[in-house]
Coordinates of C-alpha atoms in Angstrom, one line a residue:
M168 CA 46.8 250.9 -83.1
R169 CA 48.2 249.9 -86.6
T170 CA 47.1 246.2 -85.7
L171 CA 43.6 247.4 -85.0
M172 CA 43.3 249.5 -88.1
R173 CA 44.8 246.6 -90.3
L174 CA 42.2 244.1 -88.6
S175 CA 39.5 246.6 -88.8
W176 CA 40.1 246.9 -92.6
V177 CA 40.2 243.2 -93.1
E178 CA 37.0 242.7 -91.2
L179 CA 35.2 245.2 -93.1
K180 CA 36.0 243.5 -96.2
L181 CA 34.9 240.2 -94.8
F182 CA 31.6 241.6 -93.4
L183 CA 30.8 243.2 -97.0
R184 CA 31.3 239.7 -98.5
E185 CA 28.3 238.3 -96.5
P186 CA 24.7 238.8 -98.2
M187 CA 23.1 238.8 -94.7
T188 CA 25.1 241.9 -93.6
V189 CA 24.0 243.9 -96.5
V190 CA 20.3 242.9 -96.3
F191 CA 19.8 243.3 -92.5
S192 CA 22.1 246.4 -92.0
L193 CA 21.3 248.5 -95.1
A194 CA 18.1 247.2 -96.8
L195 CA 15.8 245.8 -94.4
P196 CA 15.4 249.0 -92.0
L197 CA 14.8 251.1 -95.1
V198 CA 12.0 248.7 -96.4
I199 CA 10.4 248.5 -93.0
L200 CA 10.5 252.3 -92.6
F201 CA 8.8 252.9 -96.0
V202 CA 6.3 250.1 -95.3
L203 CA 5.3 251.9 -92.1
G204 CA 5.3 255.2 -93.5
G205 CA 2.9 254.2 -96.3
V206 CA 0.6 252.5 -93.9
F207 CA 0.8 255.4 -91.1
G208 CA 1.9 258.5 -92.9
N209 CA 3.1 261.3 -90.3
E210 CA 0.0 262.9 -88.9
A211 CA 0.5 263.5 -85.2
T212 CA -2.3 262.5 -82.6
R213 CA -5.0 265.2 -82.6
P214 CA -6.5 266.5 -79.2
G215 CA -9.1 264.0 -77.8
E216 CA -7.7 261.1 -79.5
E217 CA -5.8 258.3 -78.0
V218 CA -1.9 259.2 -77.7
V219 CA 0.2 256.9 -79.8
Y220 CA 3.8 257.4 -80.9
R221 CA 4.5 259.3 -77.9
G222 CA 2.3 262.1 -79.1
V223 CA 4.2 262.8 -82.4
G224 CA 3.8 261.8 -86.0
P225 CA 4.7 258.1 -86.8
M226 CA 7.6 259.1 -89.2
T227 CA 8.9 261.6 -86.5
Y228 CA 8.8 258.7 -84.1
Y229 CA 10.2 256.0 -86.3
V230 CA 13.2 257.9 -87.7
P231 CA 15.1 258.2 -84.5
A232 CA 13.8 254.8 -83.5
Y233 CA 15.2 253.2 -86.5
L234 CA 18.5 255.0 -85.9
A235 CA 18.8 252.6 -82.9
L236 CA 17.4 249.6 -84.9
V237 CA 20.0 249.8 -87.6
V238 CA 22.8 249.7 -85.0
A239 CA 20.9 246.6 -83.4
S240 CA 20.7 245.1 -86.9
V241 CA 24.5 245.1 -87.4
C242 CA 25.6 244.2 -84.1
V243 CA 22.9 241.6 -83.0
I244 CA 22.7 239.7 -86.3
S245 CA 25.9 240.4 -88.4
I246 CA 28.6 240.4 -85.5
P247 CA 27.8 237.2 -83.9
T248 CA 27.5 235.5 -87.1
H249 CA 30.7 236.9 -88.3
L250 CA 32.5 236.1 -85.0
A251 CA 31.4 232.6 -84.8
G252 CA 32.1 231.9 -88.5
N253 CA 35.6 233.3 -88.1
R254 CA 36.0 230.8 -85.2
E255 CA 34.7 227.9 -87.3
R256 CA 37.0 228.6 -90.2
G257 CA 40.0 228.9 -87.9
V258 CA 40.5 232.5 -88.6
L259 CA 40.5 233.4 -84.8
K260 CA 43.0 230.7 -84.2
R261 CA 45.3 232.3 -86.8
F262 CA 44.9 235.6 -85.2
H263 CA 45.7 234.2 -81.6
A264 CA 48.7 232.6 -83.3
S265 CA 49.9 235.9 -84.5
S266 CA 49.7 237.3 -81.0
V267 CA 46.5 239.3 -81.8
N268 CA 44.7 239.6 -78.4
A269 CA 40.9 239.5 -77.8
W270 CA 40.8 243.3 -77.3
A271 CA 41.9 244.0 -80.9
V272 CA 39.5 241.5 -82.2
A273 CA 36.6 243.2 -80.2
G274 CA 37.9 246.6 -81.3
A275 CA 37.8 245.7 -85.0
E276 CA 34.3 244.4 -84.6
V277 CA 33.2 247.7 -83.0
A278 CA 35.0 249.8 -85.6
V279 CA 33.3 247.9 -88.5
A280 CA 29.9 248.0 -86.7
F281 CA 30.2 251.9 -86.4
V282 CA 31.0 252.2 -90.1
L283 CA 28.1 250.0 -91.3
S284 CA 25.7 251.5 -88.8
A285 CA 26.8 254.9 -89.7
V286 CA 26.4 254.3 -93.6
S287 CA 22.9 252.7 -92.8
A288 CA 22.0 255.6 -90.6
V289 CA 22.9 258.3 -93.3
L290 CA 20.8 256.4 -96.0
L291 CA 17.9 256.0 -93.6
I292 CA 17.8 259.8 -92.8
G293 CA 18.4 260.7 -96.3
A294 CA 15.6 258.6 -97.6
A295 CA 13.1 259.7 -94.9
W296 CA 14.0 263.4 -95.6
V297 CA 13.3 263.0 -99.2
A298 CA 10.0 261.1 -98.7
Y299 CA 8.6 262.4 -95.4
D300 CA 8.1 265.7 -93.6
F301 CA 9.5 264.6 -90.2
A302 CA 10.7 266.7 -87.4
W303 CA 14.5 267.2 -87.0
A304 CA 16.4 266.5 -83.8
E305 CA 15.9 269.0 -81.1
T306 CA 19.2 268.6 -79.8
P307 CA 21.3 267.6 -82.9
L308 CA 24.7 267.7 -81.2
A309 CA 23.6 264.8 -78.8
V310 CA 22.5 262.5 -81.6
P311 CA 26.0 261.6 -82.7
G312 CA 27.1 260.9 -79.2
I313 CA 24.2 258.7 -78.3
F314 CA 24.6 256.9 -81.6
V315 CA 28.3 255.9 -80.5
L316 CA 27.1 254.8 -77.2
L317 CA 24.7 252.5 -78.9
V318 CA 27.2 251.0 -81.2
L319 CA 29.3 250.3 -78.2
G320 CA 26.6 248.9 -76.1
F321 CA 25.1 246.7 -78.9
S322 CA 28.5 245.6 -80.1
A323 CA 29.2 244.3 -76.5
F324 CA 26.0 242.3 -76.7
G325 CA 26.8 241.0 -80.2
I326 CA 30.3 240.0 -79.2
F327 CA 28.8 238.1 -76.2
L328 CA 26.5 236.1 -78.5
G329 CA 29.3 235.4 -80.9
G330 CA 31.5 234.3 -78.0
V331 CA 28.8 232.0 -76.5
F332 CA 27.4 230.1 -79.5
P333 CA 30.1 227.8 -81.2
T334 CA 28.7 228.0 -84.9
A335 CA 27.8 230.8 -87.2
R336 CA 24.4 229.1 -87.9
A337 CA 23.6 229.0 -84.2
A338 CA 24.8 232.5 -83.5
Q339 CA 22.8 233.7 -86.7
A340 CA 19.6 231.9 -85.5
V341 CA 19.8 233.3 -82.1
G342 CA 20.8 236.8 -83.2
M343 CA 17.7 237.1 -85.6
L344 CA 15.4 235.7 -83.0
V345 CA 16.5 238.4 -80.6
W346 CA 16.4 241.0 -83.2
F347 CA 13.0 240.1 -84.3
V348 CA 11.7 240.1 -80.6
M349 CA 13.2 243.5 -80.0
L350 CA 11.6 244.8 -83.3
M351 CA 8.2 243.7 -82.2
V352 CA 8.2 244.8 -78.5
G353 CA 11.2 247.0 -78.3
G354 CA 9.7 250.3 -79.5
A355 CA 10.7 250.1 -83.3
G356 CA 7.8 248.2 -84.5
P357 CA 4.2 248.6 -83.1
P358 CA 4.0 251.9 -81.0
P359 CA 4.4 251.2 -77.3
E360 CA 0.9 252.4 -76.5
V361 CA -0.7 249.4 -78.4
L362 CA 1.3 246.8 -76.7
T363 CA -0.4 244.7 -74.1
G364 CA 1.0 244.9 -70.4
G365 CA 3.0 241.6 -70.8
M366 CA 4.4 242.7 -74.2
Q367 CA 5.6 245.8 -72.7
T368 CA 7.2 243.9 -69.8
V369 CA 9.1 241.9 -72.3
G370 CA 10.2 245.1 -74.4
E371 CA 11.5 246.7 -71.3
L372 CA 13.9 243.8 -70.8
T373 CA 15.4 244.3 -74.3
P374 CA 18.3 246.8 -75.0
L375 CA 16.4 248.1 -78.1
W376 CA 13.5 249.4 -76.0
H377 CA 16.0 251.6 -73.9
A378 CA 18.1 252.5 -77.0
V379 CA 15.0 253.9 -78.7
R380 CA 14.3 256.0 -75.6
M381 CA 17.9 257.4 -75.4
M382 CA 17.5 258.4 -79.2
H383 CA 14.1 259.9 -78.6
D384 CA 15.4 261.8 -75.6
A385 CA 17.9 263.8 -77.9
W386 CA 15.6 263.8 -80.9
L387 CA 12.2 264.6 -79.5
G388 CA 13.1 266.1 -76.4
L389 CA 11.5 263.5 -74.3
D390 CA 12.7 262.1 -71.0
A391 CA 14.3 258.7 -71.3
G392 CA 14.2 258.2 -67.6
P393 CA 16.3 255.3 -66.2
S394 CA 16.9 253.9 -69.7
W395 CA 20.5 255.2 -69.7
L396 CA 21.4 253.5 -66.6
I397 CA 19.7 250.3 -67.8
F398 CA 21.1 250.4 -71.2
G399 CA 24.6 251.0 -69.6
A400 CA 24.1 248.2 -67.2
I401 CA 23.3 245.8 -70.2
S402 CA 26.3 247.0 -72.1
V403 CA 28.7 246.5 -69.4
A404 CA 27.5 243.2 -68.3
S405 CA 27.5 242.1 -72.2
A406 CA 31.1 243.1 -72.3
G407 CA 32.3 241.5 -69.3
L408 CA 30.4 238.2 -70.2
G409 CA 31.9 238.5 -73.9
L410 CA 35.4 238.6 -72.8
R411 CA 34.9 236.1 -70.2
F412 CA 33.5 233.5 -72.8
F413 CA 35.5 234.5 -75.8
R414 CA 37.0 231.6 -77.4
W415 CA 39.6 231.3 -80.1
E416 CA 38.8 228.0 -81.3

């Protein structure tokens, strides 16, 4: 446990030295949220109109969706880039020589992802609360639990990407591509109701689609359906593949 705590502290400091981490985990979700808020406001669908945003106001829809997005930002972009960069610089090799096992490295990545995601989530909710009149969670005690599950699942996915791609540049490029695809079709960008059938099919294959529905389940009292099982399956598969393909050098 002491090794994990020390490693997590070191990793957190290294993460914060990377501008991409600060931009994508703290700044970009806030910017996108305010852009969408300025465009769409928070007026819910009126009777007789086409139902969008699952029947609630845009900001009421986007705030919980962006709690999932900030986790994806940290885990899908920052973790793979950082992990692959550590391998390139020989940091992982030195960890291995110091008898640090792969579980400790993965645990440190998850711990750092949780801290960064939590800070970003607090900033997001605080800013949205000041600027917009959105509905609070119907089951507030469930939100932190789902948030932790999302951090664990997306961290596993990020560690898998960081383990597969040999360089930080490759891991960053793939991570950003995956993130932008998820943003566009995963339920955190255009509302699902306006996506074409093909785009919805692609969106349903992404972990963010199911993460958004899990968060909406608690926040809006909506039914997430099979998203719990699908997100869990993606997480378990990512964790297994990540440990299978993890390389020290």
